[in-house]
Amino acid sequence: MKFADIPKLTMKELGIKETTLSVGKWKIPPSPHWSLHWHDYCTIDVITCGNAIHYTTLGNREIEKGYMHLVMPSDIHYIGSLEGCDIVSIRFSPSLITENVKALLNAQNKSVQLDEKSFTAVMGIITAMESYKDDTLLLLNLLESLLLILQNNLKKSEKPLHDNMLKVMNFLDLNFREDPSLEKTAAVGSYNPSYFSSLFKKSTGYTYTEYLNAKKIGYACAIMNNKKLSLTDIALSSGFVSLAAFNRTFKSVMGTSPKEYRLKLYN
């Protein structure tokens, strides 16, 4: 499965204009199978009831009521639930994001588990958005308020990425399955490879190889429930040169073999 084969949702298809936003409430039914996708607009998702699993290219994360995240254009992801959950999604053009939340845009992590006070505030803003959906100026102010709540609730230890490192992370988001070398990736950010290796570890908490492997394995997990794909297909599609390399890395990252992991999806 190539990046171009992953379903893409567009602003045009959903009727989202550059100056507008939409609020939708969804019930995600219980299912072991979810739709990996990406889109050309931004989404703020808030879990309002139940438990779910959020997949990003760094892997799967169990989430619950009060979880809030910002999905940027081209982020490959899905939210699925084995028990079912309720979710609110605010969709909007990235052009509506203001300078006041620039720190959020540069942060590697754009998700948080809200405390009760912040969750109540977020739900109040969403209610106001639904009530005043024709007041464009008010909606933009409410959108900024949501983004500020997300930004202010992120871990204080999370530091914004330098513009050059942000270029690197965006490059890896789109090209990790091509298994780019450290030297090639360093060049994207105009870094010396040796300095880049140290800076990458400091910025992300991962070595370059650990990060690349985590993204590959995360992607592999996302397409594992496609019964039409063999483990070899999944290995090669995720950026591994062989099934043996895939098995070895999968076990080191996930603590179980790909075969065992896949069996659990259908039990």
PDB file of C-alpha atoms in Angstrom:
ATOM      1  CA  MET A   1       0.000   0.000   0.000  1.00  0.00           C
ATOM      2  CA  LYS A   2       1.547   3.292  -1.139  1.00  0.00           C
ATOM      3  CA  PHE A   3       0.941   6.682   0.466  1.00  0.00           C
ATOM      4  CA  ALA A   4      -1.025   7.641  -2.638  1.00  0.00           C
ATOM      5  CA  ASP A   5      -3.315   4.630  -2.067  1.00  0.00           C
ATOM      6  CA  ILE A   6      -4.357   5.724   1.439  1.00  0.00           C
ATOM      7  CA  PRO A   7      -7.820   7.339   1.342  1.00  0.00           C
ATOM      8  CA  LYS A   8      -7.703  11.133   1.365  1.00  0.00           C
ATOM      9  CA  LEU A   9     -10.531  13.374   2.543  1.00  0.00           C
ATOM     10  CA  THR A  10     -10.575  16.848   1.016  1.00  0.00           C
ATOM     11  CA  MET A  11     -12.032  20.221   1.943  1.00  0.00           C
ATOM     12  CA  LYS A  12     -13.754  20.363  -1.439  1.00  0.00           C
ATOM     13  CA  GLU A  13     -15.494  17.015  -0.968  1.00  0.00           C
ATOM     14  CA  LEU A  14     -16.749  17.986   2.485  1.00  0.00           C
ATOM     15  CA  GLY A  15     -17.742  21.515   1.486  1.00  0.00           C
ATOM     16  CA  ILE A  16     -15.254  23.170   3.847  1.00  0.00           C
ATOM     17  CA  LYS A  17     -14.368  26.679   2.698  1.00  0.00           C
ATOM     18  CA  GLU A  18     -11.205  28.609   3.544  1.00  0.00           C
ATOM     19  CA  THR A  19     -13.140  30.941   5.856  1.00  0.00           C
ATOM     20  CA  THR A  20     -15.513  28.472   7.515  1.00  0.00           C
ATOM     21  CA  LEU A  21     -15.451  25.539   9.886  1.00  0.00           C
ATOM     22  CA  SER A  22     -17.845  22.695  10.660  1.00  0.00           C
ATOM     23  CA  VAL A  23     -18.744  20.860  13.855  1.00  0.00           C
ATOM     24  CA  GLY A  24     -19.801  17.224  13.687  1.00  0.00           C
ATOM     25  CA  LYS A  25     -20.768  14.696  16.357  1.00  0.00           C
ATOM     26  CA  TRP A  26     -20.214  11.012  15.629  1.00  0.00           C
ATOM     27  CA  LYS A  27     -20.806   7.644  17.217  1.00  0.00           C
ATOM     28  CA  ILE A  28     -18.004   5.240  16.373  1.00  0.00           C
ATOM     29  CA  PRO A  29     -19.467   1.706  16.449  1.00  0.00           C
ATOM     30  CA  PRO A  30     -17.569  -1.180  18.043  1.00  0.00           C
ATOM     31  CA  SER A  31     -15.269  -2.694  15.440  1.00  0.00           C
ATOM     32  CA  PRO A  32     -11.765  -4.220  15.172  1.00  0.00           C
ATOM     33  CA  HIS A  33     -11.417  -2.701  11.688  1.00  0.00           C
ATOM     34  CA  TRP A  34     -10.823   1.007  11.118  1.00  0.00           C
ATOM     35  CA  SER A  35     -10.118   3.251   8.167  1.00  0.00           C
ATOM     36  CA  LEU A  36      -6.603   4.606   7.872  1.00  0.00           C
ATOM     37  CA  HIS A  37      -6.760   7.986   6.137  1.00  0.00           C
ATOM     38  CA  TRP A  38      -5.429  11.526   5.836  1.00  0.00           C
ATOM     39  CA  HIS A  39      -6.865  14.833   4.701  1.00  0.00           C
ATOM     40  CA  ASP A  40      -5.963  18.295   3.436  1.00  0.00           C
ATOM     41  CA  TYR A  41      -7.638  20.169   6.301  1.00  0.00           C
ATOM     42  CA  CYS A  42      -7.200  20.378  10.070  1.00  0.00           C
ATOM     43  CA  THR A  43      -9.358  18.580  12.623  1.00  0.00           C
ATOM     44  CA  ILE A  44      -9.777  19.013  16.361  1.00  0.00           C
ATOM     45  CA  ASP A  45     -11.183  15.761  17.754  1.00  0.00           C
ATOM     46  CA  VAL A  46     -12.558  15.390  21.292  1.00  0.00           C
ATOM     47  CA  ILE A  47     -13.689  12.082  22.817  1.00  0.00           C
ATOM     48  CA  THR A  48     -16.892  12.808  24.751  1.00  0.00           C
ATOM     49  CA  CYS A  49     -17.842   9.294  25.855  1.00  0.00           C
ATOM     50  CA  GLY A  50     -16.304   5.813  25.870  1.00  0.00           C
ATOM     51  CA  ASN A  51     -12.842   4.488  25.091  1.00  0.00           C
ATOM     52  CA  ALA A  52     -11.002   4.343  21.789  1.00  0.00           C
ATOM     53  CA  ILE A  53      -7.659   3.796  20.109  1.00  0.00           C
ATOM     54  CA  HIS A  54      -5.908   6.607  18.266  1.00  0.00           C
ATOM     55  CA  TYR A  55      -3.402   5.548  15.637  1.00  0.00           C
ATOM     56  CA  THR A  56      -0.650   7.860  14.458  1.00  0.00           C
ATOM     57  CA  THR A  57       2.498   6.889  12.607  1.00  0.00           C
ATOM     58  CA  LEU A  58       4.284   6.535  15.952  1.00  0.00           C
ATOM     59  CA  GLY A  59       1.900   3.795  17.008  1.00  0.00           C
ATOM     60  CA  ASN A  60      -1.389   3.156  18.796  1.00  0.00           C
ATOM     61  CA  ARG A  61      -2.558   4.949  21.932  1.00  0.00           C
ATOM     62  CA  GLU A  62      -5.505   4.047  24.135  1.00  0.00           C
ATOM     63  CA  ILE A  63      -7.676   7.113  24.753  1.00  0.00           C
ATOM     64  CA  GLU A  64     -10.818   7.972  26.707  1.00  0.00           C
ATOM     65  CA  LYS A  65     -13.325  10.718  27.480  1.00  0.00           C
ATOM     66  CA  GLY A  66     -11.562  14.080  27.585  1.00  0.00           C
ATOM     67  CA  TYR A  67      -8.881  13.197  25.033  1.00  0.00           C
ATOM     68  CA  MET A  68      -8.318  16.062  22.593  1.00  0.00           C
ATOM     69  CA  HIS A  69      -5.961  16.345  19.648  1.00  0.00           C
ATOM     70  CA  LEU A  70      -5.192  18.472  16.625  1.00  0.00           C
ATOM     71  CA  VAL A  71      -4.725  16.600  13.337  1.00  0.00           C
ATOM     72  CA  MET A  72      -2.775  18.510  10.720  1.00  0.00           C
ATOM     73  CA  PRO A  73      -3.023  18.052   6.922  1.00  0.00           C
ATOM     74  CA  SER A  74      -1.250  14.890   5.696  1.00  0.00           C
ATOM     75  CA  ASP A  75      -1.219  13.262   9.157  1.00  0.00           C
ATOM     76  CA  ILE A  76      -1.969   9.570   8.609  1.00  0.00           C
ATOM     77  CA  HIS A  77      -4.294   8.438  11.394  1.00  0.00           C
ATOM     78  CA  TYR A  78      -7.559   6.928  12.531  1.00  0.00           C
ATOM     79  CA  ILE A  79      -9.668   6.666  15.677  1.00  0.00           C
ATOM     80  CA  GLY A  80     -11.328   3.320  16.310  1.00  0.00           C
ATOM     81  CA  SER A  81     -13.043   1.634  19.231  1.00  0.00           C
ATOM     82  CA  LEU A  82     -13.610  -1.956  20.282  1.00  0.00           C
ATOM     83  CA  GLU A  83     -16.482  -0.901  22.556  1.00  0.00           C
ATOM     84  CA  GLY A  84     -17.795   2.167  20.740  1.00  0.00           C
ATOM     85  CA  CYS A  85     -17.338   5.834  21.607  1.00  0.00           C
ATOM     86  CA  ASP A  86     -18.677   9.334  20.930  1.00  0.00           C
ATOM     87  CA  ILE A  87     -16.531  11.991  19.314  1.00  0.00           C
ATOM     88  CA  VAL A  88     -16.832  15.645  18.321  1.00  0.00           C
ATOM     89  CA  SER A  89     -14.834  16.814  15.277  1.00  0.00           C
ATOM     90  CA  ILE A  90     -14.191  20.411  14.282  1.00  0.00           C
ATOM     91  CA  ARG A  91     -12.944  20.621  10.693  1.00  0.00           C
ATOM     92  CA  PHE A  92     -11.318  23.736   9.289  1.00  0.00           C
ATOM     93  CA  SER A  93      -8.733  25.097   6.879  1.00  0.00           C
ATOM     94  CA  PRO A  94      -5.175  25.459   8.249  1.00  0.00           C
ATOM     95  CA  SER A  95      -5.312  29.076   7.039  1.00  0.00           C
ATOM     96  CA  LEU A  96      -7.587  29.848  10.022  1.00  0.00           C
ATOM     97  CA  ILE A  97      -4.860  29.080  12.568  1.00  0.00           C
ATOM     98  CA  THR A  98      -3.459  32.291  14.088  1.00  0.00           C
ATOM     99  CA  GLU A  99       0.000  33.271  15.287  1.00  0.00           C
ATOM    100  CA  ASN A 100      -1.219  32.976  18.892  1.00  0.00           C
ATOM    101  CA  VAL A 101      -0.986  29.190  18.684  1.00  0.00           C
ATOM    102  CA  LYS A 102       2.265  28.938  16.737  1.00  0.00           C
ATOM    103  CA  ALA A 103       3.850  27.073  19.655  1.00  0.00           C
ATOM    104  CA  LEU A 104       1.195  24.385  19.241  1.00  0.00           C
ATOM    105  CA  LEU A 105       1.928  24.016  15.532  1.00  0.00           C
ATOM    106  CA  ASN A 106       5.638  23.560  16.246  1.00  0.00           C
ATOM    107  CA  ALA A 107       5.056  21.036  19.019  1.00  0.00           C
ATOM    108  CA  GLN A 108       5.710  17.400  18.190  1.00  0.00           C
ATOM    109  CA  ASN A 109       2.820  16.329  20.399  1.00  0.00           C
ATOM    110  CA  LYS A 110      -0.569  17.863  19.614  1.00  0.00           C
ATOM    111  CA  SER A 111      -2.749  15.754  21.916  1.00  0.00           C
ATOM    112  CA  VAL A 112      -3.704  15.894  25.591  1.00  0.00           C
ATOM    113  CA  GLN A 113      -5.955  14.260  28.157  1.00  0.00           C
ATOM    114  CA  LEU A 114      -7.984  17.187  29.500  1.00  0.00           C
ATOM    115  CA  ASP A 115      -8.792  17.608  33.183  1.00  0.00           C
ATOM    116  CA  GLU A 116     -12.461  18.028  34.139  1.00  0.00           C
ATOM    117  CA  LYS A 117     -12.292  21.829  34.199  1.00  0.00           C
ATOM    118  CA  SER A 118     -10.713  22.094  30.756  1.00  0.00           C
ATOM    119  CA  PHE A 119     -13.053  19.449  29.312  1.00  0.00           C
ATOM    120  CA  THR A 120     -16.082  21.411  30.559  1.00  0.00           C
ATOM    121  CA  ALA A 121     -14.668  24.577  28.971  1.00  0.00           C
ATOM    122  CA  VAL A 122     -14.084  22.791  25.655  1.00  0.00           C
ATOM    123  CA  MET A 123     -17.626  21.399  25.572  1.00  0.00           C
ATOM    124  CA  GLY A 124     -18.995  24.871  26.327  1.00  0.00           C
ATOM    125  CA  ILE A 125     -17.084  26.289  23.357  1.00  0.00           C
ATOM    126  CA  ILE A 126     -18.341  23.512  21.088  1.00  0.00           C
ATOM    127  CA  THR A 127     -21.925  24.201  22.169  1.00  0.00           C
ATOM    128  CA  ALA A 128     -21.413  27.877  21.346  1.00  0.00           C
ATOM    129  CA  MET A 129     -20.032  26.922  17.926  1.00  0.00           C
ATOM    130  CA  GLU A 130     -23.179  24.919  17.197  1.00  0.00           C
ATOM    131  CA  SER A 131     -25.452  27.728  18.386  1.00  0.00           C
ATOM    132  CA  TYR A 132     -23.725  30.502  16.427  1.00  0.00           C
ATOM    133  CA  LYS A 133     -22.677  28.599  13.307  1.00  0.00           C
ATOM    134  CA  ASP A 134     -23.547  31.563  11.054  1.00  0.00           C
ATOM    135  CA  ASP A 135     -21.417  34.084  12.959  1.00  0.00           C
ATOM    136  CA  THR A 136     -18.067  33.713  11.185  1.00  0.00           C
ATOM    137  CA  LEU A 137     -16.126  36.127  13.384  1.00  0.00           C
ATOM    138  CA  LEU A 138     -17.343  34.524  16.606  1.00  0.00           C
ATOM    139  CA  LEU A 139     -16.545  31.050  15.251  1.00  0.00           C
ATOM    140  CA  LEU A 140     -12.964  32.082  14.496  1.00  0.00           C
ATOM    141  CA  ASN A 141     -12.573  33.439  18.034  1.00  0.00           C
ATOM    142  CA  LEU A 142     -14.011  30.225  19.470  1.00  0.00           C
ATOM    143  CA  LEU A 143     -11.654  28.143  17.307  1.00  0.00           C
ATOM    144  CA  GLU A 144      -8.681  30.076  18.655  1.00  0.00           C
ATOM    145  CA  SER A 145      -9.961  29.488  22.196  1.00  0.00           C
ATOM    146  CA  LEU A 146     -10.037  25.727  21.572  1.00  0.00           C
ATOM    147  CA  LEU A 147      -6.513  25.729  20.185  1.00  0.00           C
ATOM    148  CA  LEU A 148      -5.271  27.811  23.132  1.00  0.00           C
ATOM    149  CA  ILE A 149      -6.808  25.346  25.601  1.00  0.00           C
ATOM    150  CA  LEU A 150      -5.024  22.505  23.795  1.00  0.00           C
ATOM    151  CA  GLN A 151      -1.766  24.454  23.700  1.00  0.00           C
ATOM    152  CA  ASN A 152      -1.941  25.395  27.384  1.00  0.00           C
ATOM    153  CA  ASN A 153      -2.692  21.819  28.452  1.00  0.00           C
ATOM    154  CA  LEU A 154       0.268  20.257  26.691  1.00  0.00           C
ATOM    155  CA  LYS A 155       3.098  19.056  28.856  1.00  0.00           C
ATOM    156  CA  LYS A 156       5.360  21.896  29.972  1.00  0.00           C
ATOM    157  CA  SER A 157       8.347  19.795  28.989  1.00  0.00           C
ATOM    158  CA  GLU A 158       7.207  19.736  25.367  1.00  0.00           C
ATOM    159  CA  LYS A 159       9.390  22.231  23.536  1.00  0.00           C
ATOM    160  CA  PRO A 160       8.584  23.739  20.128  1.00  0.00           C
ATOM    161  CA  LEU A 161      10.682  22.376  17.293  1.00  0.00           C
ATOM    162  CA  HIS A 162      13.045  24.606  15.385  1.00  0.00           C
ATOM    163  CA  ASP A 163      11.858  25.356  11.832  1.00  0.00           C
ATOM    164  CA  ASN A 164      14.607  23.174  10.329  1.00  0.00           C
ATOM    165  CA  MET A 165      13.730  20.270  12.609  1.00  0.00           C
ATOM    166  CA  LEU A 166      10.069  20.765  11.727  1.00  0.00           C
ATOM    167  CA  LYS A 167      11.036  20.308   8.061  1.00  0.00           C
ATOM    168  CA  VAL A 168      12.765  17.074   9.030  1.00  0.00           C
ATOM    169  CA  MET A 169       9.731  15.746  10.901  1.00  0.00           C
ATOM    170  CA  ASN A 170       7.411  16.605   8.018  1.00  0.00           C
ATOM    171  CA  PHE A 171       9.805  14.868   5.626  1.00  0.00           C
ATOM    172  CA  LEU A 172       9.802  11.729   7.768  1.00  0.00           C
ATOM    173  CA  ASP A 173       5.996  11.769   8.040  1.00  0.00           C
ATOM    174  CA  LEU A 174       5.768  11.447   4.256  1.00  0.00           C
ATOM    175  CA  ASN A 175       8.862   9.360   3.518  1.00  0.00           C
ATOM    176  CA  PHE A 176       9.528   7.028   6.464  1.00  0.00           C
ATOM    177  CA  ARG A 177       8.525   3.964   4.421  1.00  0.00           C
ATOM    178  CA  GLU A 178      11.269   4.780   1.932  1.00  0.00           C
ATOM    179  CA  ASP A 179      13.755   4.115   4.767  1.00  0.00           C
ATOM    180  CA  PRO A 180      15.684   7.406   4.315  1.00  0.00           C
ATOM    181  CA  SER A 181      19.225   7.377   5.688  1.00  0.00           C
ATOM    182  CA  LEU A 182      20.194   9.620   8.571  1.00  0.00           C
ATOM    183  CA  GLU A 183      22.444  11.565   6.204  1.00  0.00           C
ATOM    184  CA  LYS A 184      19.640  12.192   3.694  1.00  0.00           C
ATOM    185  CA  THR A 185      17.226  13.286   6.409  1.00  0.00           C
ATOM    186  CA  ALA A 186      19.830  15.539   8.028  1.00  0.00           C
ATOM    187  CA  ALA A 187      20.307  17.262   4.675  1.00  0.00           C
ATOM    188  CA  VAL A 188      16.580  18.121   4.567  1.00  0.00           C
ATOM    189  CA  GLY A 189      17.126  20.317   7.623  1.00  0.00           C
ATOM    190  CA  SER A 190      20.583  21.505   6.481  1.00  0.00           C
ATOM    191  CA  TYR A 191      22.222  19.713   9.423  1.00  0.00           C
ATOM    192  CA  ASN A 192      25.594  18.055   9.767  1.00  0.00           C
ATOM    193  CA  PRO A 193      24.802  14.318  10.219  1.00  0.00           C
ATOM    194  CA  SER A 194      26.720  13.983  13.491  1.00  0.00           C
ATOM    195  CA  TYR A 195      25.115  17.072  15.003  1.00  0.00           C
ATOM    196  CA  PHE A 196      21.716  16.048  13.654  1.00  0.00           C
ATOM    197  CA  SER A 197      21.927  12.636  15.320  1.00  0.00           C
ATOM    198  CA  SER A 198      22.471  14.273  18.714  1.00  0.00           C
ATOM    199  CA  LEU A 199      19.869  16.995  18.130  1.00  0.00           C
ATOM    200  CA  PHE A 200      17.258  14.478  16.973  1.00  0.00           C
ATOM    201  CA  LYS A 201      17.623  12.462  20.172  1.00  0.00           C
ATOM    202  CA  LYS A 202      17.370  15.631  22.273  1.00  0.00           C
ATOM    203  CA  SER A 203      14.324  16.916  20.376  1.00  0.00           C
ATOM    204  CA  THR A 204      12.272  13.715  20.138  1.00  0.00           C
ATOM    205  CA  GLY A 205      13.524  11.426  22.888  1.00  0.00           C
ATOM    206  CA  TYR A 206      14.287   8.788  20.221  1.00  0.00           C
ATOM    207  CA  THR A 207      17.418   7.919  18.348  1.00  0.00           C
ATOM    208  CA  TYR A 208      16.934   8.332  14.607  1.00  0.00           C
ATOM    209  CA  THR A 209      16.718   4.561  14.083  1.00  0.00           C
ATOM    210  CA  GLU A 210      14.268   4.113  16.982  1.00  0.00           C
ATOM    211  CA  TYR A 211      12.001   6.843  15.608  1.00  0.00           C
ATOM    212  CA  LEU A 212      12.093   5.503  12.066  1.00  0.00           C
ATOM    213  CA  ASN A 213      11.336   1.981  13.267  1.00  0.00           C
ATOM    214  CA  ALA A 214       8.490   3.220  15.482  1.00  0.00           C
ATOM    215  CA  LYS A 215       6.850   4.946  12.523  1.00  0.00           C
ATOM    216  CA  LYS A 216       7.258   1.861  10.322  1.00  0.00           C
ATOM    217  CA  ILE A 217       5.839  -0.466  12.973  1.00  0.00           C
ATOM    218  CA  GLY A 218       2.995   1.933  13.702  1.00  0.00           C
ATOM    219  CA  TYR A 219       2.081   1.927  10.031  1.00  0.00           C
ATOM    220  CA  ALA A 220       2.353  -1.861   9.890  1.00  0.00           C
ATOM    221  CA  CYS A 221      -0.068  -2.163  12.828  1.00  0.00           C
ATOM    222  CA  ALA A 222      -2.546   0.070  11.029  1.00  0.00           C
ATOM    223  CA  ILE A 223      -2.719  -2.140   7.932  1.00  0.00           C
ATOM    224  CA  MET A 224      -2.395  -5.448   9.793  1.00  0.00           C
ATOM    225  CA  ASN A 225      -6.173  -6.011   9.777  1.00  0.00           C
ATOM    226  CA  ASN A 226      -6.259  -6.091   5.976  1.00  0.00           C
ATOM    227  CA  LYS A 227      -6.576  -9.833   5.411  1.00  0.00           C
ATOM    228  CA  LYS A 228      -5.621  -9.479   1.755  1.00  0.00           C
ATOM    229  CA  LEU A 229      -2.065  -8.515   2.755  1.00  0.00           C
ATOM    230  CA  SER A 230       0.432 -11.176   3.749  1.00  0.00           C
ATOM    231  CA  LEU A 231       2.993 -10.413   6.445  1.00  0.00           C
ATOM    232  CA  THR A 232       5.592 -10.075   3.696  1.00  0.00           C
ATOM    233  CA  ASP A 233       3.378  -7.540   1.928  1.00  0.00           C
ATOM    234  CA  ILE A 234       3.003  -5.605   5.170  1.00  0.00           C
ATOM    235  CA  ALA A 235       6.730  -5.737   5.865  1.00  0.00           C
ATOM    236  CA  LEU A 236       7.702  -4.403   2.446  1.00  0.00           C
ATOM    237  CA  SER A 237       4.896  -1.818   2.407  1.00  0.00           C
ATOM    238  CA  SER A 238       6.045  -0.509   5.797  1.00  0.00           C
ATOM    239  CA  GLY A 239       9.590   0.056   4.592  1.00  0.00           C
ATOM    240  CA  PHE A 240      11.442  -3.094   5.661  1.00  0.00           C
ATOM    241  CA  VAL A 241      13.820  -4.851   3.289  1.00  0.00           C
ATOM    242  CA  SER A 242      12.718  -8.339   4.346  1.00  0.00           C
ATOM    243  CA  LEU A 243      10.211 -10.257   6.440  1.00  0.00           C
ATOM    244  CA  ALA A 244      13.021 -11.306   8.794  1.00  0.00           C
ATOM    245  CA  ALA A 245      13.974  -7.684   9.480  1.00  0.00           C
ATOM    246  CA  PHE A 246      10.321  -6.834  10.019  1.00  0.00           C
ATOM    247  CA  ASN A 247       9.774  -9.710  12.454  1.00  0.00           C
ATOM    248  CA  ARG A 248      12.872  -8.793  14.447  1.00  0.00           C
ATOM    249  CA  THR A 249      12.034  -5.092  14.689  1.00  0.00           C
ATOM    250  CA  PHE A 250       8.329  -5.686  15.378  1.00  0.00           C
ATOM    251  CA  LYS A 251       9.171  -7.963  18.310  1.00  0.00           C
ATOM    252  CA  SER A 252      11.610  -5.429  19.779  1.00  0.00           C
ATOM    253  CA  VAL A 253       9.095  -2.560  19.514  1.00  0.00           C
ATOM    254  CA  MET A 254       5.805  -4.325  20.311  1.00  0.00           C
ATOM    255  CA  GLY A 255       6.991  -7.158  22.558  1.00  0.00           C
ATOM    256  CA  THR A 256       5.248  -9.747  20.399  1.00  0.00           C
ATOM    257  CA  SER A 257       5.629 -11.184  16.915  1.00  0.00           C
ATOM    258  CA  PRO A 258       3.624  -9.813  13.951  1.00  0.00           C
ATOM    259  CA  LYS A 259       1.835 -13.160  13.643  1.00  0.00           C
ATOM    260  CA  GLU A 260       0.786 -13.139  17.318  1.00  0.00           C
ATOM    261  CA  TYR A 261      -0.281  -9.500  17.099  1.00  0.00           C
ATOM    262  CA  ARG A 262      -2.379 -10.196  14.014  1.00  0.00           C
ATOM    263  CA  LEU A 263      -4.101 -13.193  15.600  1.00  0.00           C
ATOM    264  CA  LYS A 264      -5.249 -11.010  18.505  1.00  0.00           C
ATOM    265  CA  LEU A 265      -7.026  -8.694  16.052  1.00  0.00           C
ATOM    266  CA  TYR A 266      -9.435 -11.475  15.136  1.00  0.00           C
ATOM    267  CA  ASN A 267      -9.967 -13.073  18.546  1.00  0.00           C
TER     268      ASN A 267
END
